[in-house]
PDB file of C-alpha atoms and ligand atoms in Angstrom:
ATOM      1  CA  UNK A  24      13.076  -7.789   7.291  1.00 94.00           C
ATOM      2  CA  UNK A  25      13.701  -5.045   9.301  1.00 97.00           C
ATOM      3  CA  UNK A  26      11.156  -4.875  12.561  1.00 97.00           C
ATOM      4  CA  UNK A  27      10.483  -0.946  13.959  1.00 97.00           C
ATOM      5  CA  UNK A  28       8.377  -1.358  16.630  1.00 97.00           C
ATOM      6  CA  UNK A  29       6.077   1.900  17.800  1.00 97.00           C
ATOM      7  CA  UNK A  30       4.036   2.895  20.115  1.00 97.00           C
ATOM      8  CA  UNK A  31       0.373   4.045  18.458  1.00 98.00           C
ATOM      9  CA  UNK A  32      -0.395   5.245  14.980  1.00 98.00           C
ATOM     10  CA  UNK A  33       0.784   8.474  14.801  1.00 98.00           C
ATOM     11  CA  UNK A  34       4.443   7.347  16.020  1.00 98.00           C
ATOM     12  CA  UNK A  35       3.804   5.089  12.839  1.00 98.00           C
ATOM     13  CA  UNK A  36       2.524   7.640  10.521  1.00 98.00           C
ATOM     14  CA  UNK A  37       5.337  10.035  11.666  1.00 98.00           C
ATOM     15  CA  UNK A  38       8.223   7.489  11.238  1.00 98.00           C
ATOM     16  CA  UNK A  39       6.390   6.150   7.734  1.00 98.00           C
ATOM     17  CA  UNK A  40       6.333  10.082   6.415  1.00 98.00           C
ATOM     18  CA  UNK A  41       9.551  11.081   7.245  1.00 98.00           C
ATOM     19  CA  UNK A  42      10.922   7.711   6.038  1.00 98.00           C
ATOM     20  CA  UNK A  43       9.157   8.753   2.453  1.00 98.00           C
ATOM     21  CA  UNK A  44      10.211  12.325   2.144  1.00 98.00           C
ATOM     22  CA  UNK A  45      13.586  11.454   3.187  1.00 98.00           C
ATOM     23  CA  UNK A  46      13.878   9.093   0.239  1.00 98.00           C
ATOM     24  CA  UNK A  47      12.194  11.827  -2.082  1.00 98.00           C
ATOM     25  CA  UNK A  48      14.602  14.528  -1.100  1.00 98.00           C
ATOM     26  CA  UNK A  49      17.422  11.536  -1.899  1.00 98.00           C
ATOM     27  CA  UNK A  50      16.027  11.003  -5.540  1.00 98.00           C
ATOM     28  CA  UNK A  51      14.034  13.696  -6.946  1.00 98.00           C
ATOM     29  CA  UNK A  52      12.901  11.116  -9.745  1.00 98.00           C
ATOM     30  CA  UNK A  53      11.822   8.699  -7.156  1.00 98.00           C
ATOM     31  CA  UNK A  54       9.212   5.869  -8.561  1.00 98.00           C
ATOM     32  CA  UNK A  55       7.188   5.826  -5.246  1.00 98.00           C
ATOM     33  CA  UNK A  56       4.543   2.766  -5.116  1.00 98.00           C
ATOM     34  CA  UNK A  57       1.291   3.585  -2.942  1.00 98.00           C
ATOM     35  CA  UNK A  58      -1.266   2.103  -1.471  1.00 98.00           C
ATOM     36  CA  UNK A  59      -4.612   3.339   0.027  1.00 97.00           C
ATOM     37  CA  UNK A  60      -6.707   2.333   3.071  1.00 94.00           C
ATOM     38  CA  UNK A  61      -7.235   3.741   6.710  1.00 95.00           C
ATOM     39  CA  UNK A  62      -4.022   2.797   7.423  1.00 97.00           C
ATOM     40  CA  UNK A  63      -1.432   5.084   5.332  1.00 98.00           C
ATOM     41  CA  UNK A  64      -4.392   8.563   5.425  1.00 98.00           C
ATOM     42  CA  UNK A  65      -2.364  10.214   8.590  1.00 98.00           C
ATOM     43  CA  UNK A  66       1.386   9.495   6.642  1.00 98.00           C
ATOM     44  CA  UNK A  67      -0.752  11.366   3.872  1.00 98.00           C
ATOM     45  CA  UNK A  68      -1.315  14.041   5.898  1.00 98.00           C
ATOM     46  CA  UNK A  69       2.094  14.448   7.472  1.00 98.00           C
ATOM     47  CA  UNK A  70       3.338  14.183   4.039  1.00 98.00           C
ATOM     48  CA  UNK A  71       1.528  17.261   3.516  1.00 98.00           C
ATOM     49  CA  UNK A  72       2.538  18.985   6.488  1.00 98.00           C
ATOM     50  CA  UNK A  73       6.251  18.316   5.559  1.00 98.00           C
ATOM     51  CA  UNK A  74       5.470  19.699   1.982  1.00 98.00           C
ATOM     52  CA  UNK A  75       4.196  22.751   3.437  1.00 98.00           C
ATOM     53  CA  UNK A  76       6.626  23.172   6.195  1.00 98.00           C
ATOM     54  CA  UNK A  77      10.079  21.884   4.161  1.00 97.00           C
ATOM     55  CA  UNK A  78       8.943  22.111   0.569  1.00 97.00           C
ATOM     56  CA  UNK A  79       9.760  18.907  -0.251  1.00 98.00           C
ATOM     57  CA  UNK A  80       9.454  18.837  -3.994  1.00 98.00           C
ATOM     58  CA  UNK A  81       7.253  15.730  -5.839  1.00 98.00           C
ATOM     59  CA  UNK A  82       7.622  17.972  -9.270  1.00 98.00           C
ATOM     60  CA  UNK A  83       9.326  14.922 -10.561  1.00 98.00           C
ATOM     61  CA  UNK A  84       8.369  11.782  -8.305  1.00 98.00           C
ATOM     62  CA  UNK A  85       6.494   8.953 -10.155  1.00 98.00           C
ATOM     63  CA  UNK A  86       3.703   6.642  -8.408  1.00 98.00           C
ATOM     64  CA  UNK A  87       2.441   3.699  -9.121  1.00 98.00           C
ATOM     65  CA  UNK A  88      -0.987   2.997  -6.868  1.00 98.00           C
ATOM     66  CA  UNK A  89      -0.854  -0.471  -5.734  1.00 98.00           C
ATOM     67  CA  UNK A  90      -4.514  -1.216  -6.811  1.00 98.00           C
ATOM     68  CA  UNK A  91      -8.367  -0.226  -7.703  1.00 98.00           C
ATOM     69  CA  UNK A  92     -11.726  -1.257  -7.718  1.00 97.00           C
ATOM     70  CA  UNK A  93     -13.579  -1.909 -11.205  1.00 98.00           C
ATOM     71  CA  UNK A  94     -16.465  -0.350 -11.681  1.00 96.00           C
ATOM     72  CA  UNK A  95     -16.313   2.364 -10.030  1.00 96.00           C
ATOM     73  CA  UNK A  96     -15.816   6.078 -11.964  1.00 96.00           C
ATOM     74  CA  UNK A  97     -12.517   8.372 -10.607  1.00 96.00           C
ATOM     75  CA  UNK A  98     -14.729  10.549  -9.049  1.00 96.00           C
ATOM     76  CA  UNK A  99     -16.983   7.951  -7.042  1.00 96.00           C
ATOM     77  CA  UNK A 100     -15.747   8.742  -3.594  1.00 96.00           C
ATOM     78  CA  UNK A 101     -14.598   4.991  -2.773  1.00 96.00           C
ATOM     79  CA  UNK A 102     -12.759   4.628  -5.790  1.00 97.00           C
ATOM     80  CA  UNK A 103      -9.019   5.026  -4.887  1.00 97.00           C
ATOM     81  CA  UNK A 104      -8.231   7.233  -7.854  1.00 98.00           C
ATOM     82  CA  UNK A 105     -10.776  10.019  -5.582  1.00 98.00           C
ATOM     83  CA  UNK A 106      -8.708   8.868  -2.625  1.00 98.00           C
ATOM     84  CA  UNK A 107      -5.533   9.569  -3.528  1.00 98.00           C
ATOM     85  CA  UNK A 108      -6.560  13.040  -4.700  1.00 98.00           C
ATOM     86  CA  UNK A 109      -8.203  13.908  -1.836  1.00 98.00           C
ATOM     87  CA  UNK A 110      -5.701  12.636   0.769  1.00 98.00           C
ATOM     88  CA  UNK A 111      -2.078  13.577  -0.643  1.00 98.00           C
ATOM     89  CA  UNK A 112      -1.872  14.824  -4.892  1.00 98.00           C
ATOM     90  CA  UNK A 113      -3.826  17.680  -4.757  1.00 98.00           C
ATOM     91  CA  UNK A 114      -2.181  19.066  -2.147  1.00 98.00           C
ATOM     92  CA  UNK A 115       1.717  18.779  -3.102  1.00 98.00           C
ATOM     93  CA  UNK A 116       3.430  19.372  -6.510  1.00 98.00           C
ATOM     94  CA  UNK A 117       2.580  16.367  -8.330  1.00 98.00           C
ATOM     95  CA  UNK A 118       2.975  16.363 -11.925  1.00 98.00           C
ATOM     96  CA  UNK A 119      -0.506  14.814 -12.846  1.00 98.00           C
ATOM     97  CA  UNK A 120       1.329  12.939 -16.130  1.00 98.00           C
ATOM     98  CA  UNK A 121       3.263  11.255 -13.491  1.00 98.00           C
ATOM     99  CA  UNK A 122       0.333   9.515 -11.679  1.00 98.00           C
ATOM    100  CA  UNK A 123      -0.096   6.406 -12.197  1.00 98.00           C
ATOM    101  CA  UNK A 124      -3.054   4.213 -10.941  1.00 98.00           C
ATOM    102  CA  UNK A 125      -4.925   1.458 -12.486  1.00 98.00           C
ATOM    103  CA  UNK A 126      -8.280   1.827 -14.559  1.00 97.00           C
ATOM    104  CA  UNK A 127     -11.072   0.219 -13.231  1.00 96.00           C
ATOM    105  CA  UNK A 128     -13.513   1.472 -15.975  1.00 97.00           C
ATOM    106  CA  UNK A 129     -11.752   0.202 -18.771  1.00 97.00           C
ATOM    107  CA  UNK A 130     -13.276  -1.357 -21.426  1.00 96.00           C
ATOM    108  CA  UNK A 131     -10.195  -3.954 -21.733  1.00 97.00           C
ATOM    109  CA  UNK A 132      -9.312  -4.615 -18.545  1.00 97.00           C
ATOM    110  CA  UNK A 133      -6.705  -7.464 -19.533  1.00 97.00           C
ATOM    111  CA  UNK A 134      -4.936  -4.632 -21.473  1.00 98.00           C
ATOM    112  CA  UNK A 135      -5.016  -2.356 -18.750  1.00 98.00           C
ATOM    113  CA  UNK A 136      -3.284  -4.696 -16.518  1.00 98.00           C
ATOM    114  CA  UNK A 137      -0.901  -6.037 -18.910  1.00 98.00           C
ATOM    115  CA  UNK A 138      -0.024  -2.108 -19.928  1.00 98.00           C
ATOM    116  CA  UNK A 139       0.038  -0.967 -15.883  1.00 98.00           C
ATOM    117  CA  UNK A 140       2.229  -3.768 -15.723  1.00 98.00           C
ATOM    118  CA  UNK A 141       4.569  -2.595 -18.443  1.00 98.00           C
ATOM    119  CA  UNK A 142       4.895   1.506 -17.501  1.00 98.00           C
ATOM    120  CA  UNK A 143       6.023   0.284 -14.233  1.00 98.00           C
ATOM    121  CA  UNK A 144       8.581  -1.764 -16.548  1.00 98.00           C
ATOM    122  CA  UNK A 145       9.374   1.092 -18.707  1.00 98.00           C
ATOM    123  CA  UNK A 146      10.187   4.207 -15.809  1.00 98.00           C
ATOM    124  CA  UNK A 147      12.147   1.497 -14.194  1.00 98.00           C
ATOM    125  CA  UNK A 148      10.669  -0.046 -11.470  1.00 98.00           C
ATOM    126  CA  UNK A 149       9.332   0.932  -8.667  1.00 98.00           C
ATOM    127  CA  UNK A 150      12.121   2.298  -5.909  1.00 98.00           C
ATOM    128  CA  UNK A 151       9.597   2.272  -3.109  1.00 98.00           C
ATOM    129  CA  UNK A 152       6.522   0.783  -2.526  1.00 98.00           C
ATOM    130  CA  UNK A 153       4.006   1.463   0.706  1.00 98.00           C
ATOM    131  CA  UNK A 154       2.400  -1.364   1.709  1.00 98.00           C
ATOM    132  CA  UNK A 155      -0.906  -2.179   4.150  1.00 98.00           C
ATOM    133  CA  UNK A 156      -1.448  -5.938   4.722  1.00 98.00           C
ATOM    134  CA  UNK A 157      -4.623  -6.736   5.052  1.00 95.00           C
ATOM    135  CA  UNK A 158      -5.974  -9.371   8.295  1.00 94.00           C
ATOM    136  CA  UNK A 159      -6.512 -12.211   5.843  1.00 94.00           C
ATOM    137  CA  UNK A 160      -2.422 -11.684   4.548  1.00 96.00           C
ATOM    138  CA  UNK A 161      -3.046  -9.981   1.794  1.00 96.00           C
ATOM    139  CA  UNK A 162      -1.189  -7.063   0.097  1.00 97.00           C
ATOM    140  CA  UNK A 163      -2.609  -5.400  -2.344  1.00 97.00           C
ATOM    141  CA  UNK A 164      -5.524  -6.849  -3.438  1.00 95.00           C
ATOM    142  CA  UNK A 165      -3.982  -9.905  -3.587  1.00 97.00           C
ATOM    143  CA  UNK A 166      -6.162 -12.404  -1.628  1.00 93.00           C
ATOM    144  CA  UNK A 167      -4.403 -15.774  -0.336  1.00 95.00           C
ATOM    145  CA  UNK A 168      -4.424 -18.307  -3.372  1.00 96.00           C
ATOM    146  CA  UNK A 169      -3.027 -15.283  -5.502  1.00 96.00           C
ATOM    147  CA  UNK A 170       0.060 -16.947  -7.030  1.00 98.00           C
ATOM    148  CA  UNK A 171       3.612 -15.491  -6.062  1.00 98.00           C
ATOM    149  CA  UNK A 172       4.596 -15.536  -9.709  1.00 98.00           C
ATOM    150  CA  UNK A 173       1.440 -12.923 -11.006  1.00 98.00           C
ATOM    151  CA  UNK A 174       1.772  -9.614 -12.707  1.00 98.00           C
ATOM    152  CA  UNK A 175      -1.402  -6.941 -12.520  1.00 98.00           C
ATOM    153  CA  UNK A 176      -4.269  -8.819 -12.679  1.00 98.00           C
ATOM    154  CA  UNK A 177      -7.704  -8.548 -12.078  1.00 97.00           C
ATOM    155  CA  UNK A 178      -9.251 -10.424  -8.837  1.00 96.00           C
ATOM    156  CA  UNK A 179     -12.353 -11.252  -7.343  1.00 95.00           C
ATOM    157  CA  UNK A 180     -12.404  -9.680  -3.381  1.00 94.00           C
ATOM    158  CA  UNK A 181     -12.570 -12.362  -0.429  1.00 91.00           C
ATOM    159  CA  UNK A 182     -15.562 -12.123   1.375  1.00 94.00           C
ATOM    160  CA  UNK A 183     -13.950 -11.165   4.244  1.00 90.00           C
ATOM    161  CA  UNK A 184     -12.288  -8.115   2.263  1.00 90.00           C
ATOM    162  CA  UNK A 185     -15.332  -6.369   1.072  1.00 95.00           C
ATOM    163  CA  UNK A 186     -16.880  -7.274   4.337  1.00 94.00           C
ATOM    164  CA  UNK A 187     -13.497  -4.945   6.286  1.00 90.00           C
ATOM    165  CA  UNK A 188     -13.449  -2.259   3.165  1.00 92.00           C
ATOM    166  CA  UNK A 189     -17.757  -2.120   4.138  1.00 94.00           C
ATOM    167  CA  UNK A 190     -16.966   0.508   6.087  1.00 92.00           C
ATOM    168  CA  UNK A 191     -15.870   3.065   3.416  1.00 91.00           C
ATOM    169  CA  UNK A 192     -19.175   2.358   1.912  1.00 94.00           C
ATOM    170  CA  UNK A 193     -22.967   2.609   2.615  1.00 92.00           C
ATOM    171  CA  UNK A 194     -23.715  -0.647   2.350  1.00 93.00           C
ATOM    172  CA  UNK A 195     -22.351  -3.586   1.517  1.00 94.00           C
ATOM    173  CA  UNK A 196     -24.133  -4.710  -1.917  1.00 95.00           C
ATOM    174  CA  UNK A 197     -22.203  -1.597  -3.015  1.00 94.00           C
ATOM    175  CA  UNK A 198     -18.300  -2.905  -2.455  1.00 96.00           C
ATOM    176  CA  UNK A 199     -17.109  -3.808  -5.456  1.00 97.00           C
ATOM    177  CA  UNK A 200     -16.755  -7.628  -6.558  1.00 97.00           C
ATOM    178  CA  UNK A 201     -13.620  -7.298  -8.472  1.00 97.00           C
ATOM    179  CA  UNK A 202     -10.163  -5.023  -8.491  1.00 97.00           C
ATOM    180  CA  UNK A 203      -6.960  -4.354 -10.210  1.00 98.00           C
ATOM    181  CA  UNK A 204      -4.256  -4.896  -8.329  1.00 98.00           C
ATOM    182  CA  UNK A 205      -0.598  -5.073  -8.891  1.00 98.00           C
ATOM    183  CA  UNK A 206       0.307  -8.655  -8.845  1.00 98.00           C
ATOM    184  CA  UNK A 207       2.543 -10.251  -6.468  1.00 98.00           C
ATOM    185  CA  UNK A 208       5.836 -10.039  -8.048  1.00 98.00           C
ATOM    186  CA  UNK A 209       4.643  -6.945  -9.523  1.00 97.00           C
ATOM    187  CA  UNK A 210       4.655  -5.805  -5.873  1.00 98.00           C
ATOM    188  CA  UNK A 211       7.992  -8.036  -5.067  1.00 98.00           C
ATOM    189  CA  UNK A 212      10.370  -6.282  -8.097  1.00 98.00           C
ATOM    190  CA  UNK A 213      10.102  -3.250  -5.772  1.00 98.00           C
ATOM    191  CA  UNK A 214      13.645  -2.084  -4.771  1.00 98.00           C
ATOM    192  CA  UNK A 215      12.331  -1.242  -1.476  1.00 98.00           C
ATOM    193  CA  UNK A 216       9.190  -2.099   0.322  1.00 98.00           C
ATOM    194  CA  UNK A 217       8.019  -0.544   3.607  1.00 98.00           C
ATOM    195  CA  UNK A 218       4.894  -2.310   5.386  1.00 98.00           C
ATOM    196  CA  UNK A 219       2.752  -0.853   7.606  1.00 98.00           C
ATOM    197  CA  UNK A 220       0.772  -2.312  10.156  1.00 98.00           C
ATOM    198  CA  UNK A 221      -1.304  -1.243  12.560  1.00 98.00           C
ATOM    199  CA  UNK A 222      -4.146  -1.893  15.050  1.00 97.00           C
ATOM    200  CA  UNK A 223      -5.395  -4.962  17.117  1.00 97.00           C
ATOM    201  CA  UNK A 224      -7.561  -6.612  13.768  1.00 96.00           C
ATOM    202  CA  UNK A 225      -3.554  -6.712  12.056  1.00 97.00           C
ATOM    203  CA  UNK A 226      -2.181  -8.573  15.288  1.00 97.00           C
ATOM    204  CA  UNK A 227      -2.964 -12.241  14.043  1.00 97.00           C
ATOM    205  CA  UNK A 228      -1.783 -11.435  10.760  1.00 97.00           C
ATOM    206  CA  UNK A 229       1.384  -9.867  11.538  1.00 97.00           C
ATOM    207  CA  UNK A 230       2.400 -12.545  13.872  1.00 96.00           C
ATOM    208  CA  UNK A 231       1.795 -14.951  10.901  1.00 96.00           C
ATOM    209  CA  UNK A 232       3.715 -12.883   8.850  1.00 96.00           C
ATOM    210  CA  UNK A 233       7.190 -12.847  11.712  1.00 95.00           C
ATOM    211  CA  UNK A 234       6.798 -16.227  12.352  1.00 91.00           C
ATOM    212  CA  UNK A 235       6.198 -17.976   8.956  1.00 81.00           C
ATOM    213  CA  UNK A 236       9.034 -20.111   8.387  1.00 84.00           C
ATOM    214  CA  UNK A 237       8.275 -20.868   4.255  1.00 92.00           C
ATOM    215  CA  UNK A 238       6.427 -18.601   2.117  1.00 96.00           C
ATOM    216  CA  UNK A 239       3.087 -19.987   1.704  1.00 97.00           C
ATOM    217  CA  UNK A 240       0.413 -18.681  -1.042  1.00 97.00           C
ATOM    218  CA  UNK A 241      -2.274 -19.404   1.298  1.00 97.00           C
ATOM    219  CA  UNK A 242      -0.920 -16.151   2.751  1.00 97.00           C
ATOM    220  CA  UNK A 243       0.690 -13.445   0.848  1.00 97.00           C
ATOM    221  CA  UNK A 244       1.980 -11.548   2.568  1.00 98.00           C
ATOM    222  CA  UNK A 245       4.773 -14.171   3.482  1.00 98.00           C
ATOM    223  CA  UNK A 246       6.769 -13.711   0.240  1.00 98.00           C
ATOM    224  CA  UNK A 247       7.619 -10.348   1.692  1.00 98.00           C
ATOM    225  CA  UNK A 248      10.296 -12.876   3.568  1.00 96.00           C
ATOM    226  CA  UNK A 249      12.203 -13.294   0.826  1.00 97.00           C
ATOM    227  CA  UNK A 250      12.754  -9.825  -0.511  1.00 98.00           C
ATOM    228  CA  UNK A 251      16.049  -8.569   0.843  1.00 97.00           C
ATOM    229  CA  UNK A 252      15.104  -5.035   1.951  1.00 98.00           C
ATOM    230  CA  UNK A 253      11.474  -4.734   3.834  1.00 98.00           C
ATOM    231  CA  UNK A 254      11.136  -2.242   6.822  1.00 98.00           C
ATOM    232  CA  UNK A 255       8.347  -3.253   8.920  1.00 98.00           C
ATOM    233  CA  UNK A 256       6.515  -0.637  11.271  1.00 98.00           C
ATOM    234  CA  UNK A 257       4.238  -2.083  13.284  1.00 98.00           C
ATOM    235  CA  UNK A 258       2.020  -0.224  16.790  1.00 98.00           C
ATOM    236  CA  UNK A 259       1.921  -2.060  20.208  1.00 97.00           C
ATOM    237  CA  UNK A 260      -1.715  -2.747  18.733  1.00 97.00           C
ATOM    238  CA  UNK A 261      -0.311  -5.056  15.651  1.00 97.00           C
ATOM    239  CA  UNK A 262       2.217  -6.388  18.151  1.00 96.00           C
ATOM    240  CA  UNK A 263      -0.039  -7.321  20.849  1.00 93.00           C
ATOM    241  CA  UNK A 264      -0.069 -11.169  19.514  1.00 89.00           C
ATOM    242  CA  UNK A 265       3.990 -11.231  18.599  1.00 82.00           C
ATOM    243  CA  UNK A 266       4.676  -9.616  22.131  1.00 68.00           C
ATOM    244  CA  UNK A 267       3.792 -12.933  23.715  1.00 61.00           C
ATOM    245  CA  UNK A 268       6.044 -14.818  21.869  1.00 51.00           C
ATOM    246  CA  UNK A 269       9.193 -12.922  21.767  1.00 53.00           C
ATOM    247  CA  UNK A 270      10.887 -10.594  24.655  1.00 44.00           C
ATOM    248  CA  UNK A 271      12.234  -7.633  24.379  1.00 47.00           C
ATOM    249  CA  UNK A 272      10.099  -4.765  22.035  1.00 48.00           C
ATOM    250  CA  UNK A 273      13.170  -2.863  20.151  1.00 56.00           C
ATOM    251  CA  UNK A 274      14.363  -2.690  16.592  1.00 62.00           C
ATOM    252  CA  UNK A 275      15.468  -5.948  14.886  1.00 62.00           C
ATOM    253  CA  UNK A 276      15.829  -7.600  11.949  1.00 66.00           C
ATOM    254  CA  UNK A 277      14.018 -10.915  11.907  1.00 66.00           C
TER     255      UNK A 277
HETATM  256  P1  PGA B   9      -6.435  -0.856   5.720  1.00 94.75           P
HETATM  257  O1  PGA B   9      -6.239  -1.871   4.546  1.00 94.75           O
HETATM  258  O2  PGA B   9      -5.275   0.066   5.686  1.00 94.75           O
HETATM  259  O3  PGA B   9      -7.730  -0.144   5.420  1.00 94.75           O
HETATM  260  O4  PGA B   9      -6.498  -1.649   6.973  1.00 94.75           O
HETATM  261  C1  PGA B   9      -4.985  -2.448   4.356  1.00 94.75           C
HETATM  262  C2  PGA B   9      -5.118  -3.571   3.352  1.00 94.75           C
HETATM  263  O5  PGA B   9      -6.181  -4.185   3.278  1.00 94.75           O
HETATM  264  O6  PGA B   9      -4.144  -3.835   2.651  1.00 94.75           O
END
């Protein structure tokens, strides 16, 4: 894993957006994997400013959102199908058939994961995939237990995730119980992955994740060990716990 150690969340979001657009303008068929959250809203936005200012073209990009909530309709303002939209498609050149996010309000959700699950197969996998990590190690939605060997599947939210996602909503009864989410070697069969983590409430996790010597399924986000190209970037905020084990802040693999 690559380390890229910042300074705040914009230097984050900045890196994180240009690292994306670059890899658009690379492959204008690009299968781009994304995820939602407070962290990756401002690499939104300067994904937008760089489509305005550069014209960086999405015409034929594919995504593939990492997860959603079941239950809740497309146009319910928590549901990440309404967050996307509002915070990057409908401002860039998106091809709408090429949006691809799971369906919460199906009526077979088993088929809707096993058929997510298979259009990722069938454009090819994805070439890039954003990641958050959440303080309890998970990515995605997939809480620690989640085996390392699962596709899309539905889950039932940790406590302690509907209790940090709360804050999106006006009260709690109203979080969701259950998501989709990409599984984890849904998420691992990414060609790329690039993590993002910031603020103090990452800082335990993130040191778990750098100094995690085996995988463990008690926390997910450890598997991202093994995968042979992850870019981490990470604010002094993440950091704060790592920076007391380890000397020098720079770029490193680790
Ligand atoms: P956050 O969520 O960006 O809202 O912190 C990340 C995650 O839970 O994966």
């Amino acid at each position: 894993m690559k380390l890229i150690e910042v300074t705040d969340h914009e230097e984050m979001s900045s890196i994180a957006s240009s690292y994306i657009s670059n890899r658009v303008r690379k492959n204008s068929h690009l299968n781009l994997g994304l995820a939602t959250g407070g962290t990756p809203k401002r690499t939104y936005e300067l994904l937008i400013n760089d489509y305005k200012n550069n014209g960086t073209s999405y015409s034929y990009v594919t995504t593939f959102n990492l997860d959603e909530y079941i239950g809740l309709p497309k146009e319910d303002v928590n549901s990440y199908h309404y967050y996307m939209n509002q915070h990057l498609f409908k401002y860039i050149n998106i091809d709408q058939k090429r949006i691809f996010i799971p369906d919460g309000l199906s009526q077979n959700i088993e088929l809707e994961c096993k058929e997510y699950e298979e259009r990722i197969n069938a454009h090819g996998g994805i070439d890039l995939q954003l990641l958050g990590i959440g303080a309890n190690g998970h990515i995605g939605f997939n809480e620690p237990g989640t085996s390392f060997q699962s596709d899309t599947h539905v889950v039932e939210l940790t406590p302690s995730t509907r209790i940090a996602n709360a804050r999106f909503f006006d009260f709690i009864e109203n979080v969701p119980t259950h998501a989709v989410t990409m599984g984890i070697a849904s998420i691992m069969a990414s060609k790329e992955i690039l993590l993002l983590v910031s603020g103090e409430e990452k800082s335990q996790a993130l040191k778990r994740l750098l100094s995690a010597d085996d995988p463990t399924e008690s926390f997910p986000a450890s598997i991202l060990k093994t995968h042979p190209c992850v870019t981490i970037i990470a604010d002094t905020k993440a950091l704060k716990d790592l920076n007391q084990i380890k000397a020098s802040p720079t770029n490193h693999m680790i």
